[in-house]
PDB file of C-alpha atoms in Angstrom:
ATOM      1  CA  UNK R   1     -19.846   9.204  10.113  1.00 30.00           C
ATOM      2  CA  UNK R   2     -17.280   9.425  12.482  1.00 31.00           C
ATOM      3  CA  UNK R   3     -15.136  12.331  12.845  1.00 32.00           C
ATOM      4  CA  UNK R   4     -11.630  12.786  14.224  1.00 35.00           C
ATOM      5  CA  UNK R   5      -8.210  14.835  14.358  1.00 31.00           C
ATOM      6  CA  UNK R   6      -4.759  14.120  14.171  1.00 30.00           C
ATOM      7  CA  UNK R   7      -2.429  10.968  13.526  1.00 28.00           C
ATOM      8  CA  UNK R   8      -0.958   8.435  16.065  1.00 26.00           C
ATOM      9  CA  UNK R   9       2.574   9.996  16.839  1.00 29.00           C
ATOM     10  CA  UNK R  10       6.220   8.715  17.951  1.00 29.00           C
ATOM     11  CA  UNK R  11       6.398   8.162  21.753  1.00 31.00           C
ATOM     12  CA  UNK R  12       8.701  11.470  22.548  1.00 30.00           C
ATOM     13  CA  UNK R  13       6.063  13.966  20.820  1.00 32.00           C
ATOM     14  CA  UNK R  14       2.548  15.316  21.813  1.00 34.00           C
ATOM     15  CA  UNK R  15       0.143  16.443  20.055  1.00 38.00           C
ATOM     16  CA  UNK R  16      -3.051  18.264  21.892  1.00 41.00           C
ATOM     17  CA  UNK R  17      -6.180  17.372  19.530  1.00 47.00           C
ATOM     18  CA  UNK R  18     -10.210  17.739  19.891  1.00 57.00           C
ATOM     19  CA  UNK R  19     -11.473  14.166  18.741  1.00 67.00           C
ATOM     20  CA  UNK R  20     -15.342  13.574  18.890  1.00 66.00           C
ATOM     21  CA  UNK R  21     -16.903   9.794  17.386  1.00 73.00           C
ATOM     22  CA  UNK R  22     -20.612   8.652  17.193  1.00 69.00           C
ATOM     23  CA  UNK R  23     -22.209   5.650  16.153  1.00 67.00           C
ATOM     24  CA  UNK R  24     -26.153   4.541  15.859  1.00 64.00           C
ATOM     25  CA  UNK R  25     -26.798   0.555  16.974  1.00 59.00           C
ATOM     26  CA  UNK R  26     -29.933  -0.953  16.705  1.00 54.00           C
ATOM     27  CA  UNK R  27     -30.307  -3.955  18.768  1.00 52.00           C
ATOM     28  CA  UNK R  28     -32.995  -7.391  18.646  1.00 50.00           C
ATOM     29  CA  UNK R  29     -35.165  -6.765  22.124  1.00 50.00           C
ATOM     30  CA  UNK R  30     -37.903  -9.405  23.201  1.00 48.00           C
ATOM     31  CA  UNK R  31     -41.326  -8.072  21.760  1.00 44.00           C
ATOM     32  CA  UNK R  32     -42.344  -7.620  24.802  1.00 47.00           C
ATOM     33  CA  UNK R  33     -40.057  -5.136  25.884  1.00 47.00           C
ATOM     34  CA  UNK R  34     -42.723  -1.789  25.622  1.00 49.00           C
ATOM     35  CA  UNK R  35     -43.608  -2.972  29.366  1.00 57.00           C
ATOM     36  CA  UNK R  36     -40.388  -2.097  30.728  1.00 74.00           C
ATOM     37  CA  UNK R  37     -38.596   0.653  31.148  1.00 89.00           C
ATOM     38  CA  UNK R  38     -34.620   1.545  29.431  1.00 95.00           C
ATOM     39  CA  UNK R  39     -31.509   1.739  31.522  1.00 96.00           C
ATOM     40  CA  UNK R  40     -28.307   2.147  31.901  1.00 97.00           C
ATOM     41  CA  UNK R  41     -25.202   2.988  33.720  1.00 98.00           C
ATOM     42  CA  UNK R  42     -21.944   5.170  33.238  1.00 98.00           C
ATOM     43  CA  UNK R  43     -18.925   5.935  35.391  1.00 98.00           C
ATOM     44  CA  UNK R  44     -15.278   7.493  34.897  1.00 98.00           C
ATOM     45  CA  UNK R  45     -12.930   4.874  34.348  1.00 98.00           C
ATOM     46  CA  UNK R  46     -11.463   1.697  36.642  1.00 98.00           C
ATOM     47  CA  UNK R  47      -7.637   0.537  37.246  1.00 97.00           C
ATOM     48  CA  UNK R  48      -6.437  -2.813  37.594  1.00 97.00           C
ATOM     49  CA  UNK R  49      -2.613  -2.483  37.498  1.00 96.00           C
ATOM     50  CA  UNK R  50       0.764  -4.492  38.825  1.00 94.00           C
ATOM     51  CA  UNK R  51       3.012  -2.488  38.732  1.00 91.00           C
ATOM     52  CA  UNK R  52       6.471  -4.164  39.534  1.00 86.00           C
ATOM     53  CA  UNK R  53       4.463  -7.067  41.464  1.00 88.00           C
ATOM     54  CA  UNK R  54       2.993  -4.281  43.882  1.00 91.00           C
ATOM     55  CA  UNK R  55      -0.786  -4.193  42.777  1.00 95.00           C
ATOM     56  CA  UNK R  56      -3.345  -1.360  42.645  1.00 95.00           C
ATOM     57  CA  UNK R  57      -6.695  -1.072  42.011  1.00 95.00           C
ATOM     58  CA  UNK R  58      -9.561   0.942  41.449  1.00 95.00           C
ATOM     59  CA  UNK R  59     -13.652   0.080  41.245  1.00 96.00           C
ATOM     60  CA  UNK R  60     -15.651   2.163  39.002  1.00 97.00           C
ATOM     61  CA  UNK R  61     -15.065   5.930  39.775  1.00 98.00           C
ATOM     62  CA  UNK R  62     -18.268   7.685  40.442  1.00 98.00           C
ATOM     63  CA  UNK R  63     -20.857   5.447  39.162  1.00 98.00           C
ATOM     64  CA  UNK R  64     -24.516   6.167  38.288  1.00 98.00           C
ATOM     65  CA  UNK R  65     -27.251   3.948  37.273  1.00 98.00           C
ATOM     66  CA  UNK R  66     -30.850   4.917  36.379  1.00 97.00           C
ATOM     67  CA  UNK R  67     -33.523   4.253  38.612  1.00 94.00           C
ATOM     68  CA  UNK R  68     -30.549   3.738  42.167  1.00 95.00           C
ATOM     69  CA  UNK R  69     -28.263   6.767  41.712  1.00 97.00           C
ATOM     70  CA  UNK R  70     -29.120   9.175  38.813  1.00 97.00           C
ATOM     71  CA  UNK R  71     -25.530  11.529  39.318  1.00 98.00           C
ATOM     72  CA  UNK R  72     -22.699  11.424  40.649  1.00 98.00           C
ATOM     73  CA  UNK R  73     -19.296  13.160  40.956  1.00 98.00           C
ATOM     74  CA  UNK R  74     -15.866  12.244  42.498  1.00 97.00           C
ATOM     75  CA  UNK R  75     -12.412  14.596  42.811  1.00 97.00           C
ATOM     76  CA  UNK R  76      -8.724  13.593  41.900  1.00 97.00           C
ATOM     77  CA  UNK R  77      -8.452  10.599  42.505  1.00 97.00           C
ATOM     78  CA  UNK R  78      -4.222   8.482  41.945  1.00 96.00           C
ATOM     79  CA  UNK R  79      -4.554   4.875  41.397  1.00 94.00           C
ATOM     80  CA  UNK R  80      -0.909   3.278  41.980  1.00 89.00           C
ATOM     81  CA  UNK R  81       2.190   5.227  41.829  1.00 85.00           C
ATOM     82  CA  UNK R  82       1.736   6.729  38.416  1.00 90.00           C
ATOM     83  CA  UNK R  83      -2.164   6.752  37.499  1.00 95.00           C
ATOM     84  CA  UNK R  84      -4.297  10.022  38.307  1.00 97.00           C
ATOM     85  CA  UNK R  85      -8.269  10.837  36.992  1.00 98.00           C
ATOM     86  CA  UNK R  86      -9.232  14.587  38.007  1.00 98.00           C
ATOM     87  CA  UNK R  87     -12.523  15.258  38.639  1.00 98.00           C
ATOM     88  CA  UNK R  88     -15.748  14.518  37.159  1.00 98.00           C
ATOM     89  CA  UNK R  89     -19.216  13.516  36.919  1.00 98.00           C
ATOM     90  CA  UNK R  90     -21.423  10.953  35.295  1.00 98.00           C
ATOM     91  CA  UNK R  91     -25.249  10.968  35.213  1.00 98.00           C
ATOM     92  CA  UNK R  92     -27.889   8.215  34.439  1.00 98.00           C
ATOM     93  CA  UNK R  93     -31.426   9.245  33.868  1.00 97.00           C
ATOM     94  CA  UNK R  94     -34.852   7.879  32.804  1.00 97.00           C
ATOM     95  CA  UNK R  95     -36.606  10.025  30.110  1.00 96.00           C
ATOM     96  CA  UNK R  96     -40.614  10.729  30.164  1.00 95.00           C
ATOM     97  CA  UNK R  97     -40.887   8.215  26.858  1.00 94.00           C
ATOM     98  CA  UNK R  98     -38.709   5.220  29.008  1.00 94.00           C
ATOM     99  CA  UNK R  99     -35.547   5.721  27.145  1.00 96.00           C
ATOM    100  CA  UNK R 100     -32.497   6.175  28.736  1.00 98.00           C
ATOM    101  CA  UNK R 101     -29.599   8.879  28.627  1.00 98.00           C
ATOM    102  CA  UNK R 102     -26.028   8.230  30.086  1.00 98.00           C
ATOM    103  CA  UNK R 103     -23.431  11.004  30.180  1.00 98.00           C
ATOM    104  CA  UNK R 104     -19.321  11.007  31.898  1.00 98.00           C
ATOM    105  CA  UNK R 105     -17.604  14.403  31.742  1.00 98.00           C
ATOM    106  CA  UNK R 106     -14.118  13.732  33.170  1.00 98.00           C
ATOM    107  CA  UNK R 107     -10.980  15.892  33.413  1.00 98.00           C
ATOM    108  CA  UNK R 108      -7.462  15.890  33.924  1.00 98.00           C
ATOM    109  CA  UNK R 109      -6.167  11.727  32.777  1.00 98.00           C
ATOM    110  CA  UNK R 110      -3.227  11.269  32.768  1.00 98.00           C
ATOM    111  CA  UNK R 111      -1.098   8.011  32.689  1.00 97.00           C
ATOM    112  CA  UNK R 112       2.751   8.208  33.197  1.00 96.00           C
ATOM    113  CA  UNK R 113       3.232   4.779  33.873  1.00 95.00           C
ATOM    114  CA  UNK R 114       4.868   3.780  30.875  1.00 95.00           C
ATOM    115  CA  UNK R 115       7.192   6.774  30.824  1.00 94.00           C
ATOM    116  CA  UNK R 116       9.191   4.880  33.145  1.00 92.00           C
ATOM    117  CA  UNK R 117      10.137   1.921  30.768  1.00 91.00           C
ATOM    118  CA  UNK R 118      10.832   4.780  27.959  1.00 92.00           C
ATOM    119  CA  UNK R 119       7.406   5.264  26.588  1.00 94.00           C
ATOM    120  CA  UNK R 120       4.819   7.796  26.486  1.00 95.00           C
ATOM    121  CA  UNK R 121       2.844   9.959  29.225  1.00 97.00           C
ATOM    122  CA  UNK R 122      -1.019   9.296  27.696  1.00 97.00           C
ATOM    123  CA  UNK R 123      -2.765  12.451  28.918  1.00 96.00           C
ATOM    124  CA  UNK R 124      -6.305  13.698  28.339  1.00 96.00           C
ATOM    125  CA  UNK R 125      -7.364  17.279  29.456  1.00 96.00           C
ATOM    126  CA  UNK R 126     -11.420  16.566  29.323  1.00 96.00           C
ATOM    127  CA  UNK R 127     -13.197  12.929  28.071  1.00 96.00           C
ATOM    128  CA  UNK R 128     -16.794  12.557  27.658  1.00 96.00           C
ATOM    129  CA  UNK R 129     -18.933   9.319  26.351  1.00 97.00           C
ATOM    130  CA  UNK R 130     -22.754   9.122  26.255  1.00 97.00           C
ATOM    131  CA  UNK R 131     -25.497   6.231  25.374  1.00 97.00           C
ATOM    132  CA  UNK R 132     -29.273   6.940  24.719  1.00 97.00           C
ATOM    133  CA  UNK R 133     -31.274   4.302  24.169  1.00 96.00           C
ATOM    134  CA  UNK R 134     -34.154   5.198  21.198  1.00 94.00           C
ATOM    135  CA  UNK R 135     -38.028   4.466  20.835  1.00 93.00           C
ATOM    136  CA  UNK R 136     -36.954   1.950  18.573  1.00 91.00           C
ATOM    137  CA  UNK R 137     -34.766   0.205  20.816  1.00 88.00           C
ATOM    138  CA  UNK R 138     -31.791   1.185  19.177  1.00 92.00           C
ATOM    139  CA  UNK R 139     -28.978   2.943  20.778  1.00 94.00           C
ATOM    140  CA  UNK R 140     -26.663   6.372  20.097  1.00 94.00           C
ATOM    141  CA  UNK R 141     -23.611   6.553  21.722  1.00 94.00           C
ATOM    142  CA  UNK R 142     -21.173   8.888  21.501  1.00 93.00           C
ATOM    143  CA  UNK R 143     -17.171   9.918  22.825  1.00 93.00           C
ATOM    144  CA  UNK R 144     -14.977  12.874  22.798  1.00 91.00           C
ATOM    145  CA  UNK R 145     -11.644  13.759  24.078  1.00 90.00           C
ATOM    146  CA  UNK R 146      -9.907  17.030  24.199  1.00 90.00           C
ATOM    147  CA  UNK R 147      -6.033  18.016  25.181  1.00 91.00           C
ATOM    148  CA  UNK R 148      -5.136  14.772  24.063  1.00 91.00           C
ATOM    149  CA  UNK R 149      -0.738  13.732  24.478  1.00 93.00           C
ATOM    150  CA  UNK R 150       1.330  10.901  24.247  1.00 94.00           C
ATOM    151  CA  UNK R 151      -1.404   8.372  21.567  1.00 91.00           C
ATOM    152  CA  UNK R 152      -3.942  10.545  19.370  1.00 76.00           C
ATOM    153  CA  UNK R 153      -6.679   9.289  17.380  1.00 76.00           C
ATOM    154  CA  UNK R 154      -7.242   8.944  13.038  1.00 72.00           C
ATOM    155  CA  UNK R 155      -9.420  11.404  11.194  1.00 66.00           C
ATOM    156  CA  UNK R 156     -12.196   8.820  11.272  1.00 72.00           C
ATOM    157  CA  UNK R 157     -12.259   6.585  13.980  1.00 75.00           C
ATOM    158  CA  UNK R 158     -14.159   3.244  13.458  1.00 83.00           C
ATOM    159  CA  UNK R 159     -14.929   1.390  16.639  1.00 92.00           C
ATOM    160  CA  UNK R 160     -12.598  -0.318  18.385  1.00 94.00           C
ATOM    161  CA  UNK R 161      -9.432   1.559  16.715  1.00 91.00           C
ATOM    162  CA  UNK R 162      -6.457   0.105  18.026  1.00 95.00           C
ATOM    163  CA  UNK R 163      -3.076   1.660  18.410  1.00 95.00           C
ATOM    164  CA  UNK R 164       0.352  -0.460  20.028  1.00 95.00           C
ATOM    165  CA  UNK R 165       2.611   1.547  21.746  1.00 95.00           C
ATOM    166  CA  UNK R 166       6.088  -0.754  20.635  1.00 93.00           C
ATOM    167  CA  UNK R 167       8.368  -1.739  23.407  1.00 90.00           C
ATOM    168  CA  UNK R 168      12.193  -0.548  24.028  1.00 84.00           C
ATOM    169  CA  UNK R 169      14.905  -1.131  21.651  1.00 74.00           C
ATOM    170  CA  UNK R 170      15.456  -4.921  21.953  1.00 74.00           C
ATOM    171  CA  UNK R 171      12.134  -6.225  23.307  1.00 78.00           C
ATOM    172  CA  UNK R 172       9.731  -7.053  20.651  1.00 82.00           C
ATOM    173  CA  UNK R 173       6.736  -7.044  23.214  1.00 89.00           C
ATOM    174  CA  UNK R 174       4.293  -3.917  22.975  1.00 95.00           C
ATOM    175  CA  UNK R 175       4.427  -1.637  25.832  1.00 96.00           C
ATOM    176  CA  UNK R 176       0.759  -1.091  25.489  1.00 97.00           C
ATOM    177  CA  UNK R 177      -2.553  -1.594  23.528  1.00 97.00           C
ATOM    178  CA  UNK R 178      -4.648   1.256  23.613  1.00 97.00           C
ATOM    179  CA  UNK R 179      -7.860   0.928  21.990  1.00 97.00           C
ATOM    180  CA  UNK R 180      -9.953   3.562  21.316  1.00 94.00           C
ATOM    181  CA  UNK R 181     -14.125   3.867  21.347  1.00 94.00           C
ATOM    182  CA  UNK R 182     -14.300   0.451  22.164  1.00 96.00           C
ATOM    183  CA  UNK R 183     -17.567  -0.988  21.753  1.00 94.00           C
ATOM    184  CA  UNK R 184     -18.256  -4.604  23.973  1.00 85.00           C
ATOM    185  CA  UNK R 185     -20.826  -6.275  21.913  1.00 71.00           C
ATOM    186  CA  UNK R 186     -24.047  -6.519  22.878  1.00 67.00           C
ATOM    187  CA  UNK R 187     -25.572  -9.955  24.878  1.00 69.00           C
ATOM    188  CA  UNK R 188     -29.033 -11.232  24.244  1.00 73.00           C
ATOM    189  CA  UNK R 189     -30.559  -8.559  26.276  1.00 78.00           C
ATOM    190  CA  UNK R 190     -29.058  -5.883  23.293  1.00 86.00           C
ATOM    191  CA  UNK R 191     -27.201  -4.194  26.084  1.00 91.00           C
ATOM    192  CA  UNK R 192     -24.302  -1.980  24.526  1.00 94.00           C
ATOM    193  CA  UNK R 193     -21.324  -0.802  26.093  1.00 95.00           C
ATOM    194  CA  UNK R 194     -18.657   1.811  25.182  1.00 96.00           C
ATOM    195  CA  UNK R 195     -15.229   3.073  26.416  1.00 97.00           C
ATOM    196  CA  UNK R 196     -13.765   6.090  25.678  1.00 96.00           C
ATOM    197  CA  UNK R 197     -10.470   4.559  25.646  1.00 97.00           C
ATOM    198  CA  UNK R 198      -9.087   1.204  27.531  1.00 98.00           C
ATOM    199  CA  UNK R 199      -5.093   1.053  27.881  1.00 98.00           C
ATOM    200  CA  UNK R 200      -3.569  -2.473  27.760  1.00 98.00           C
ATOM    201  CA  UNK R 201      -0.181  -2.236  29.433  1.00 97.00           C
ATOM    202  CA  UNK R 202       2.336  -4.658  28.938  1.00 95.00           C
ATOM    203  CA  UNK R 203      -0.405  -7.262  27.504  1.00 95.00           C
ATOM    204  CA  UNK R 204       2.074  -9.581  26.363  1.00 93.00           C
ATOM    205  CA  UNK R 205       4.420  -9.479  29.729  1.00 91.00           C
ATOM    206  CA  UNK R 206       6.569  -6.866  31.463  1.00 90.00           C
ATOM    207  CA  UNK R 207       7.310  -5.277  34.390  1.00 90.00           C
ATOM    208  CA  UNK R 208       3.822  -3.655  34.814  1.00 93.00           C
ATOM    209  CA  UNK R 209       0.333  -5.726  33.762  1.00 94.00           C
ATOM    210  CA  UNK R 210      -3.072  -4.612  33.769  1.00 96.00           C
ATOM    211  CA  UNK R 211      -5.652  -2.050  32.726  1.00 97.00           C
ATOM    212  CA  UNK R 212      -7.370   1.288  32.987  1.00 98.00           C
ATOM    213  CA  UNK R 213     -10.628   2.300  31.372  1.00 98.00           C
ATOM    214  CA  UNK R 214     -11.152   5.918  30.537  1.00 98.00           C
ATOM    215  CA  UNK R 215     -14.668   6.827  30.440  1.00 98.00           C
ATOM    216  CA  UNK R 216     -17.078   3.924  30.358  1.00 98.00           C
ATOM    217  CA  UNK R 217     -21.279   3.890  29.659  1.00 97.00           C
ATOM    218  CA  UNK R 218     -23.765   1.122  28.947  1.00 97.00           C
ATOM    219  CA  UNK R 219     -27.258   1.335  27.834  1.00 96.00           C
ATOM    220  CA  UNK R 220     -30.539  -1.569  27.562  1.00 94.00           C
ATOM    221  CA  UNK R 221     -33.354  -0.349  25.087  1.00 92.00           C
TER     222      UNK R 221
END
């Protein structure tokens, strides 16, 4: 069951809410899968934005993968000219019966891009997301925000809850898609990837394009 607070509101109001979601998958493996270890990988978020045709970019912030880097841990870091992440720090470990565990703890989000065109400052005091992959080759996973302003989440939150953020007065395009515990489905391998939340600005056309992942973990049984 997932479990979450408050109610998507208007873009001039904020509400600050504690919002938590958790799902179970179990995923087909090869049956000879027992000879290999789990893994997995987690980092902060990414940024891919235009922003009135001047691009800016960010890779994965602070990755970890099991086995090659186990933690990690970055500072503030501003993507563009209205994009920050605060600090935070991911791990990715291998447990003594080969399942994995990935955890992100980041702080501080907060988006005021589309405050400019008349919309909302998204911000997001502390966001966490975790996989563990299970004996049975399944796979928990797990997100939570807290200190959450400008889009806020149902009581229960299915995955991939979607919320659009409607454009100006006059312009029928969305200002942004944000979707929340967005789950990428899994390939052959039953890999299974989550994001806390991934912002979709100006999907249909406008004068800023792109996206920014908040919180982001992936786990192979």
């Amino acid at each position: 069951m997932l479990r979450q607070t408050g109610a998507f509101k208007s873009r001039h109001s904020m509400r600050r809410v504690l919002a938590i979601a958790a799902c179970l998958a179990v995923v087909p493996v090869p049956a000879f899968a027992d000879e290999f270890d789990a893994t997995g990988t987690g980092s902060l978020g990414a940024a891919d934005l235009t922003v009135d045709g001047q691009p800016s970019h960010s890779a994965p912030l602070a990755p970890c993968a099991v086995g090659s880097r186990p933690t990690n841990s970055t500072g503030q870091v501003v993507v563009g000219p209205a994009t920050r992440f605060g600090p935070g720090n991911t791990g990715c470990r291998l447990n003594p019966d080969h399942t994995a565990s990935v955890a992100i703890d980041g702080q501080n989000f907060d988006l005021r891009l589309l405050s400019r065109y008349g919309g909302p400052a998204i911000r997001i005091s502390r966001f966490t997301a975790t996989c563990d992959t299970t004996p049975d080759y399944g796979i928990r996973t797990r997100i939570g925000f807290t200190g959450v302003s400008g889009v806020s989440v149902p009581s229960n939150i299915p995955a991939n809850y979607t919320v659009t953020i409607p454009g100006t007065a006059g312009d029928s395009r969305p200002m942004a898609v944000v979707v929340l515990n967005e789950v990428v489905s899994p390939p052959p391998d039953g890999t299974l990837a989550v994001n806390a939340m991934h912002i979709k600005v100006f999907p249909q056309g406008g004068p800023a394009q792109g996206d920014v992942v908040v919180g982001s973990v992936r786990c192979t049984p």
